[in-house]
Coordinates of C-alpha atoms in Angstrom, one line a residue:
M1 CA -29.4 9.6 23.3
K2 CA -29.4 5.9 24.5
V3 CA -28.2 5.5 20.9
L4 CA -25.8 7.6 20.5
K5 CA -24.2 6.9 24.0
N6 CA -24.0 2.8 23.0
F7 CA -22.3 3.9 19.7
I8 CA -19.7 6.0 21.5
Y9 CA -19.3 3.0 23.7
N10 CA -18.6 0.6 20.5
F11 CA -16.4 3.1 19.4
L12 CA -14.2 3.8 21.4
Y13 CA -14.0 -0.3 22.1
K14 CA -13.5 -0.6 18.5
V15 CA -10.6 1.4 18.5
L16 CA -8.8 -0.4 21.3
T17 CA -9.1 -3.4 19.7
I18 CA -7.2 -1.6 16.8
I19 CA -4.8 -0.6 19.0
L20 CA -3.7 -3.2 21.4
P21 CA -2.7 -5.8 18.8
F22 CA 0.2 -3.1 17.5
I23 CA 1.6 -2.9 20.9
T24 CA 1.4 -6.9 21.5
I25 CA 2.1 -8.4 18.2
P26 CA 5.6 -6.5 17.8
Y27 CA 6.5 -8.0 21.0
V28 CA 5.1 -11.5 20.8
T29 CA 6.1 -12.1 17.0
R30 CA 9.6 -11.7 18.2
I31 CA 9.8 -13.9 20.9
F32 CA 7.6 -16.8 19.2
S33 CA 8.7 -18.1 15.4
P34 CA 6.6 -18.5 12.6
N35 CA 6.4 -22.5 13.4
I36 CA 5.2 -21.8 17.2
M37 CA 2.7 -18.9 16.0
G38 CA 1.5 -21.3 13.3
S39 CA 0.9 -23.8 15.2
Y40 CA -0.9 -21.7 18.2
N41 CA -2.7 -20.4 15.1
Y42 CA -3.6 -23.9 13.0
T43 CA -4.9 -25.4 16.5
A44 CA -7.0 -21.9 17.5
S45 CA -8.6 -22.5 14.0
I46 CA -10.2 -26.1 14.4
T47 CA -11.2 -25.2 18.2
T48 CA -12.9 -22.1 16.4
Y49 CA -15.3 -24.8 14.7
F50 CA -15.9 -26.5 18.1
T51 CA -17.0 -22.5 19.8
M52 CA -19.2 -22.2 16.9
F53 CA -21.2 -25.1 17.4
G54 CA -21.4 -24.9 20.8
M55 CA -23.2 -21.6 20.3
L56 CA -25.2 -22.1 17.0
G57 CA -26.7 -18.7 16.8
I58 CA -27.5 -18.2 20.5
V59 CA -25.2 -14.9 20.8
T60 CA -28.1 -12.7 17.5
Y61 CA -30.9 -15.2 18.2
G62 CA -30.8 -14.6 22.2
S63 CA -30.1 -10.3 21.5
N64 CA -33.1 -10.2 19.2
Q65 CA -35.6 -12.4 22.1
V66 CA -34.7 -10.3 24.4
A67 CA -34.8 -7.2 22.6
K68 CA -38.8 -8.3 21.3
V69 CA -39.7 -9.0 25.3
S70 CA -37.4 -6.1 26.9
H71 CA -40.5 -4.0 27.7
K72 CA -42.4 -6.4 29.0
G73 CA -40.8 -6.8 32.2
K74 CA -38.2 -8.6 34.4
E75 CA -40.6 -11.2 35.3
E76 CA -41.0 -11.9 30.9
V77 CA -36.8 -11.4 29.9
S78 CA -36.3 -13.6 33.0
H79 CA -38.6 -16.6 31.3
T80 CA -37.3 -15.6 27.9
F81 CA -33.3 -15.5 29.0
S82 CA -33.7 -18.8 31.2
S83 CA -35.1 -20.7 28.4
I84 CA -32.6 -19.7 25.4
Y85 CA -29.5 -19.9 28.3
Y86 CA -30.8 -23.2 29.5
F87 CA -30.8 -24.1 25.4
Q88 CA -26.3 -22.6 25.4
L89 CA -25.9 -25.0 28.1
M90 CA -27.1 -28.5 26.7
T91 CA -24.8 -27.2 23.2
T92 CA -21.9 -25.5 24.5
G93 CA -21.8 -28.6 27.2
I94 CA -21.9 -31.1 23.7
A95 CA -19.7 -29.4 21.9
T96 CA -17.3 -29.5 24.9
L97 CA -17.1 -33.2 25.2
C98 CA -16.9 -33.3 21.7
Y99 CA -13.8 -31.5 21.9
L100 CA -12.8 -33.8 24.4
L101 CA -12.9 -37.0 22.4
Y102 CA -11.3 -35.2 19.2
I103 CA -8.6 -34.4 21.3
L104 CA -8.8 -38.2 22.8
L105 CA -8.9 -39.8 20.0
F106 CA -6.4 -37.5 17.8
P107 CA -4.0 -36.6 20.2
G108 CA -1.0 -35.4 17.5
R109 CA 1.8 -33.3 18.0
Y110 CA -0.8 -30.6 19.2
Q111 CA -2.3 -31.7 22.0
Q112 CA -0.9 -29.7 24.7
Y113 CA -1.9 -27.1 22.5
F114 CA -5.6 -28.2 22.5
L115 CA -5.9 -29.2 25.9
V116 CA -4.6 -25.3 27.2
Q117 CA -7.4 -24.0 25.0
I118 CA -10.2 -26.0 26.5
F119 CA -10.9 -22.7 28.6
S120 CA -12.0 -20.8 25.3
L121 CA -15.2 -23.7 25.3
L122 CA -15.6 -23.4 28.7
S123 CA -16.0 -19.2 28.1
I124 CA -18.8 -20.1 25.8
M125 CA -21.0 -21.9 28.7
L126 CA -20.9 -18.5 30.5
D127 CA -21.4 -16.2 27.6
I128 CA -24.1 -13.9 27.9
S129 CA -23.4 -10.8 25.8
W130 CA -26.6 -11.2 23.9
L131 CA -28.7 -10.6 27.3
F132 CA -26.7 -7.2 28.0
Q133 CA -27.2 -6.3 23.6
G134 CA -30.9 -7.3 23.6
V135 CA -31.5 -4.8 27.0
E136 CA -29.0 -2.5 25.2
D137 CA -26.6 -2.4 27.6
F138 CA -23.5 -2.1 26.3
K139 CA -21.7 0.1 28.9
N140 CA -21.5 -3.1 30.3
I141 CA -19.9 -5.2 28.0
V142 CA -17.7 -2.7 26.7
I143 CA -16.4 -1.4 30.0
R144 CA -15.6 -5.3 31.3
N145 CA -14.2 -5.9 28.2
T146 CA -11.7 -3.2 27.8
L147 CA -10.3 -4.1 31.7
V148 CA -10.4 -7.3 31.2
K149 CA -8.3 -6.5 27.9
I150 CA -5.9 -4.1 28.9
S151 CA -5.5 -6.7 32.1
S152 CA -4.3 -10.1 29.4
V153 CA -1.9 -7.4 27.6
A154 CA 0.2 -6.6 30.8
C155 CA 0.4 -10.4 31.8
I156 CA 1.7 -10.7 28.2
F157 CA 4.4 -8.3 28.9
L158 CA 4.8 -9.4 32.5
F159 CA 5.5 -13.4 31.9
I160 CA 5.9 -14.2 28.4
K161 CA 10.0 -14.0 28.3
I162 CA 11.1 -16.8 25.9
P163 CA 9.3 -19.7 23.1
S164 CA 8.6 -22.0 25.5
D165 CA 6.2 -19.8 27.2
I166 CA 3.9 -20.3 24.2
Y167 CA 1.3 -22.7 26.8
L168 CA 1.3 -19.9 29.1
Y169 CA 0.5 -17.4 26.5
I170 CA -2.3 -19.4 24.9
L171 CA -3.4 -19.9 28.3
I172 CA -3.3 -15.8 29.1
M173 CA -5.4 -15.9 25.6
S174 CA -8.3 -18.7 27.0
L175 CA -8.6 -17.5 30.5
S176 CA -9.2 -14.1 29.7
S177 CA -12.1 -15.1 27.3
M178 CA -13.2 -16.8 30.1
I179 CA -12.7 -14.3 32.6
S180 CA -14.6 -11.8 30.3
Q181 CA -17.7 -14.1 30.0
G182 CA -17.7 -14.4 33.8
V183 CA -17.4 -11.1 35.1
M184 CA -20.8 -10.2 33.0
W185 CA -22.7 -12.5 35.0
L186 CA -21.8 -9.6 38.5
N187 CA -24.3 -7.2 36.8
V188 CA -27.0 -9.9 35.7
K189 CA -29.1 -9.7 38.6
N190 CA -30.3 -5.9 37.2
Y191 CA -31.8 -7.5 34.4
V192 CA -32.9 -11.4 34.9
S193 CA -33.3 -14.7 37.3
L194 CA -32.6 -17.8 36.3
V195 CA -36.3 -19.9 36.3
K196 CA -37.6 -22.6 35.5
V197 CA -38.2 -23.4 32.4
S198 CA -40.0 -26.8 30.4
M199 CA -37.5 -29.0 28.5
K200 CA -39.5 -28.7 25.5
E201 CA -39.5 -24.9 25.8
V202 CA -35.8 -25.1 26.3
L203 CA -35.5 -27.1 23.0
S204 CA -37.8 -25.2 21.0
N205 CA -35.1 -22.9 20.7
F206 CA -33.1 -25.2 18.2
R207 CA -34.8 -24.6 15.0
P208 CA -34.8 -20.6 14.9
T209 CA -31.1 -20.8 16.3
L210 CA -30.4 -22.5 12.6
S211 CA -31.2 -19.3 10.8
F212 CA -28.7 -17.2 12.5
F213 CA -26.3 -20.2 12.3
L214 CA -25.9 -20.7 8.8
P215 CA -24.5 -17.3 7.7
Q216 CA -22.4 -17.9 11.4
V217 CA -20.8 -21.1 9.8
S218 CA -20.4 -19.9 6.0
I219 CA -17.9 -16.9 7.1
T220 CA -16.3 -18.9 9.8
I221 CA -15.7 -21.0 7.0
Y222 CA -13.7 -19.2 4.3
N223 CA -12.1 -16.9 7.3
T224 CA -10.2 -19.8 9.0
L225 CA -10.9 -22.6 7.1
D226 CA -7.6 -21.7 5.2
R227 CA -5.3 -21.8 7.8
I228 CA -6.6 -25.3 8.7
I229 CA -5.8 -26.7 5.6
L230 CA -2.4 -25.1 5.1
G231 CA -1.6 -26.6 8.1
S232 CA -2.9 -29.9 6.5
L233 CA -1.5 -29.9 3.4
S234 CA 1.5 -27.0 3.8
S235 CA 3.3 -26.6 7.2
V236 CA 2.8 -24.1 9.9
F237 CA 5.3 -21.8 9.0
D238 CA 3.0 -20.8 6.1
V239 CA -0.2 -20.6 8.5
G240 CA 2.1 -18.7 11.0
I241 CA 3.3 -15.9 8.0
Y242 CA -0.2 -16.2 6.3
T243 CA -2.4 -15.5 10.0
Q244 CA -0.2 -12.2 10.4
A245 CA -0.9 -11.2 7.1
V246 CA -4.3 -11.4 7.5
N247 CA -4.4 -10.2 11.2
I248 CA -3.2 -7.2 9.8
N249 CA -5.6 -7.1 6.7
S250 CA -8.4 -7.5 9.6
I251 CA -7.2 -4.1 11.0
L252 CA -7.9 -2.3 8.1
I253 CA -11.1 -4.0 7.0
S254 CA -12.3 -2.5 10.4
L255 CA -11.8 0.9 9.4
V256 CA -13.2 0.5 5.2
A257 CA -16.5 -0.9 7.4
T258 CA -16.8 1.6 10.2
L259 CA -18.9 4.0 7.6
S260 CA -21.2 0.8 6.9
A261 CA -21.6 0.6 10.5
V262 CA -22.8 4.3 10.6
L263 CA -25.4 4.4 7.5
L264 CA -27.0 0.9 8.3
P265 CA -29.9 2.3 10.4
R266 CA -30.0 5.1 7.8
M267 CA -30.9 2.5 5.1
T268 CA -33.2 0.9 7.2
N269 CA -35.5 3.5 7.7
L270 CA -35.1 4.7 4.2
Y271 CA -35.9 1.5 2.3
A272 CA -38.7 1.0 5.2
Q273 CA -40.4 4.6 3.8
G274 CA -39.7 3.6 0.1
K275 CA -37.6 7.1 -0.2
H276 CA -36.0 5.2 -3.5
E277 CA -34.3 8.3 -5.1
E278 CA -32.6 8.9 -1.5
V279 CA -31.4 5.4 -1.0
Q280 CA -29.9 6.1 -4.6
R281 CA -28.1 9.7 -3.0
V282 CA -27.0 8.4 0.2
M283 CA -25.3 4.7 -1.4
S284 CA -23.6 7.5 -3.8
S285 CA -22.5 9.3 -0.8
S286 CA -21.3 6.0 0.7
M287 CA -19.4 4.8 -2.5
L288 CA -17.5 7.4 -2.7
F289 CA -16.3 8.1 1.3
N290 CA -15.6 4.1 1.2
S291 CA -13.5 4.9 -2.4
I292 CA -12.0 7.4 -0.4
I293 CA -10.6 5.4 2.5
T294 CA -10.8 2.0 0.3
F295 CA -8.2 2.6 -2.6
P296 CA -5.5 5.0 -0.3
T297 CA -6.0 2.1 2.1
V298 CA -4.6 -0.7 -0.7
F299 CA -1.9 1.7 -2.3
G300 CA -0.3 2.8 0.9
M301 CA 0.0 -0.8 2.0
L302 CA 1.6 -1.9 -1.3
L303 CA 4.0 1.0 -0.3
V304 CA 4.8 0.6 2.6
S305 CA 4.3 -3.3 3.3
Q306 CA 7.7 -4.4 3.8
E307 CA 9.0 -1.6 5.9
F308 CA 6.4 -2.7 8.1
V309 CA 6.7 -6.4 8.4
H310 CA 10.4 -5.5 9.1
L311 CA 9.5 -2.9 12.3
F312 CA 6.1 -4.1 13.2
L313 CA 6.8 -8.2 13.3
G314 CA 10.1 -8.3 12.6
R315 CA 12.9 -10.0 10.2
Q316 CA 11.7 -13.8 10.8
Y317 CA 8.3 -12.9 9.8
A318 CA 10.1 -11.3 6.3
E319 CA 7.8 -13.3 4.2
S320 CA 4.4 -11.9 5.4
Y321 CA 4.7 -8.9 3.4
V322 CA 4.7 -11.0 0.1
A323 CA 0.9 -12.2 1.8
I324 CA 0.1 -9.1 2.7
N325 CA 0.5 -7.6 -0.8
I326 CA -1.9 -10.4 -1.8
V327 CA -4.8 -10.5 0.9
V328 CA -5.0 -6.4 0.6
F329 CA -6.6 -6.6 -2.4
A330 CA -9.4 -8.3 -1.1
L331 CA -10.3 -4.7 0.8
I332 CA -11.7 -3.6 -2.5
P333 CA -14.6 -5.9 -2.8
I334 CA -15.0 -6.1 1.0
A335 CA -15.6 -2.1 0.9
F336 CA -17.9 -2.5 -2.3
S337 CA -19.8 -5.7 -0.2
E338 CA -20.0 -3.0 2.6
I339 CA -22.7 -1.2 0.2
V340 CA -24.5 -3.5 -1.6
G341 CA -25.0 -6.6 0.8
R342 CA -24.4 -4.7 4.7
Q343 CA -26.3 -0.9 3.3
T344 CA -28.8 -2.7 0.8
L345 CA -29.7 -6.7 1.1
I346 CA -30.0 -6.6 4.7
P347 CA -32.1 -3.2 5.4
T348 CA -34.1 -5.0 2.7
D349 CA -35.1 -8.1 4.3
N350 CA -32.7 -10.0 1.5
V351 CA -31.1 -12.5 4.6
K352 CA -31.7 -15.3 2.5
L353 CA -30.1 -13.7 -0.5
F354 CA -26.8 -12.3 2.0
T355 CA -26.6 -15.8 2.9
A356 CA -26.3 -17.8 -0.2
S357 CA -23.8 -15.2 -1.0
V358 CA -21.4 -15.7 1.9
M359 CA -22.5 -19.9 1.5
S360 CA -21.0 -19.8 -2.1
G361 CA -18.0 -17.9 -0.7
A362 CA -17.7 -20.8 1.7
V363 CA -17.8 -23.4 -1.1
V364 CA -15.3 -21.6 -3.4
S365 CA -12.5 -21.3 -0.8
I366 CA -13.1 -25.1 -0.2
V367 CA -12.5 -26.0 -3.2
L368 CA -9.5 -23.7 -4.6
N369 CA -7.7 -24.1 -1.4
M370 CA -8.1 -27.6 -1.3
L371 CA -6.3 -27.4 -5.0
A372 CA -4.0 -23.9 -4.5
I373 CA -2.1 -24.8 -1.2
P374 CA -0.7 -28.0 -2.1
L375 CA 0.6 -26.2 -4.7
F376 CA 1.5 -22.8 -3.9
G377 CA 1.3 -22.8 0.2
Y378 CA 0.6 -19.6 1.9
R379 CA 0.4 -17.7 -1.4
G380 CA -2.3 -20.3 -2.8
A381 CA -4.6 -19.4 0.7
A382 CA -3.7 -15.3 0.1
V383 CA -5.1 -15.4 -3.9
T384 CA -7.6 -17.5 -2.8
L385 CA -9.1 -15.3 -0.1
V386 CA -9.1 -12.3 -2.9
V387 CA -11.2 -14.7 -5.3
V388 CA -13.5 -15.5 -2.7
E389 CA -14.7 -11.8 -1.3
T390 CA -14.9 -11.0 -4.6
V391 CA -17.6 -14.0 -6.0
V392 CA -19.7 -12.5 -2.2
C393 CA -19.2 -9.2 -3.6
V394 CA -20.2 -10.5 -7.5
L395 CA -23.7 -12.2 -6.0
M396 CA -24.4 -10.0 -4.1
T397 CA -24.2 -6.8 -6.6
Y398 CA -26.4 -9.2 -8.6
F399 CA -28.7 -9.8 -5.6
A400 CA -29.0 -5.6 -5.1
R401 CA -29.0 -4.7 -8.7
R402 CA -33.2 -3.9 -8.4
Y403 CA -32.3 -1.6 -5.2
L404 CA -29.8 0.2 -6.9
N405 CA -27.9 1.3 -10.1
I406 CA -25.2 -0.6 -9.9
L407 CA -23.0 1.2 -13.0
E408 CA -23.6 5.0 -11.6
L409 CA -22.1 3.2 -8.6
L410 CA -19.1 1.9 -10.5
K411 CA -18.5 5.3 -11.9
V412 CA -18.4 7.0 -8.5
A413 CA -15.7 4.4 -7.3
V414 CA -13.3 5.6 -10.6
K415 CA -12.1 9.0 -9.6
P416 CA -10.6 8.1 -6.2
L417 CA -9.5 5.3 -7.9
I418 CA -6.8 6.9 -10.8
I419 CA -5.9 9.6 -8.1
S420 CA -4.8 6.7 -5.6
I421 CA -2.8 5.0 -8.2
L422 CA -1.3 7.9 -9.8
V423 CA -0.2 9.1 -5.9
G424 CA 1.1 5.4 -5.3
T425 CA 3.2 5.6 -8.4
V426 CA 4.7 9.3 -7.4
V427 CA 5.0 8.3 -4.0
F428 CA 6.9 5.1 -5.4
I429 CA 9.3 6.8 -8.2
T430 CA 10.4 8.9 -5.4
F431 CA 11.7 6.5 -2.6
E432 CA 12.7 4.6 -6.1
V433 CA 15.2 8.0 -6.2
I434 CA 15.6 8.7 -2.4
S435 CA 17.4 6.7 -0.1
I436 CA 16.6 5.7 3.4
Q437 CA 17.7 2.7 5.4
N438 CA 15.7 4.0 8.5
D439 CA 12.2 1.7 8.5
F440 CA 10.2 3.2 11.0
L441 CA 11.7 6.7 8.8
K442 CA 10.7 5.3 5.3
I443 CA 6.8 4.3 6.7
I444 CA 6.3 8.1 8.4
L445 CA 7.4 10.0 5.2
K446 CA 5.8 7.7 2.6
I447 CA 2.6 8.3 4.5
I448 CA 3.1 11.9 4.9
L449 CA 4.0 12.3 1.0
Y450 CA 1.0 9.9 -0.1
G451 CA -1.6 11.8 2.4
I452 CA -0.3 15.6 1.3
V453 CA -0.4 14.2 -2.3
Y454 CA -4.0 12.3 -2.5
L455 CA -5.7 15.4 -0.3
G456 CA -4.5 18.1 -2.4
L457 CA -5.6 16.0 -5.8
L458 CA -9.1 15.6 -4.5
I459 CA -9.3 19.3 -3.6
I460 CA -8.3 20.1 -6.9
T461 CA -10.3 17.5 -8.9
K462 CA -13.5 17.9 -6.5
T463 CA -13.8 14.9 -5.9
V464 CA -16.2 15.6 -2.9
S465 CA -18.7 18.0 -2.5
K466 CA -20.7 20.1 0.2
S467 CA -24.0 18.4 -0.4
E468 CA -21.9 14.6 -0.1
I469 CA -20.7 16.3 3.1
S470 CA -23.5 18.0 4.5
M471 CA -25.6 14.5 3.4
L472 CA -23.3 12.7 5.7
R473 CA -23.4 15.3 8.4
R474 CA -27.4 14.8 8.8
R475 CA -26.8 11.1 9.4

């Protein structure tokens, strides 16, 4: 029952994090130009590296260590918590000092942007979300973060009015992060107390955190380095255009990845019991439903991207639709990576292979971005993103081949792919013939037509069987 409650809290929070950008981004992008937002995105990407190195792999490591001793009583949990938190204070303190030195030694034209974001560094000093994850108190995390997020949205609408408010906007974003971490301490006494721990024990946390840190570094590199290279070798305008496309794509990714998060515990259990035939059946169903969601999402976004950008981001971000039309194809390898990576390599204790795949993607990202961005700007970064996700997917597929029948899984995806392309073609031709000027109306009608025809063809072709639906129900 506790697991179900935690799932519900996390699901509702994820829904909130998807909805809120649709409320704030149209407002913010009409106040701040691509150059202004690009400057913020560029500096935020650099700041992310300092926060990442400050936290090492403490969030994952800390929650694991707390979970291991959570049944042994408050005294044991307090000792473990104190050891890890003192280590966190050391690493985050060093990261904050390095950040201040960076600002002083390399001031540049973005110094004010960096100075306001100092609160992001201070917030990671207070971050004890890993404690509550370890004791499985997701309710506390979700409720407090929800209240802070809603408050920050209210502050944006109340105080952000003109382009010169960009520093106030950054302050709201940074302070909300610090406040959300700070309020967690109000409930900490229910679980732990800070106790004395030897320096030797504190420092002993360094080596194990590195194993959790390496995959995090790799993911951060190819999620943020493209924007840093864009800002350095191209322009902050390109950063602004590209970042909005990536942000929209991230919302779509969270939709595609939902099923994977639900199936992970099931897959871990099946692998542990050696039920390999059932693993293949569940994977086939997972592949089918992932394909049914992913392909229409990709082709649907291609159909509405231009109108969506005009309506959602505003005319000054008009070029973002070009970047969206490229990065949206990354959804396909990402969806398959969820199956061969998160649902296969991790449950079978092949974290090293998972990490190797992600690190290879990071290396490819650095090389291709350095070559493509000076020549093609944000278009080069967008194409690189798709290539990187494809490389990661191919490597994970190769490593997972001994556990899954890859060819059979690919066959499962063929029918949804063909139907999605066919329906997309029908909708495209229809709206080439019919002229509708209102962007909102055009988007709604395209979605309705696509949805009706797509669902109709799924039913007619019997793409989903009753056994596959019942398999997911049993989950």
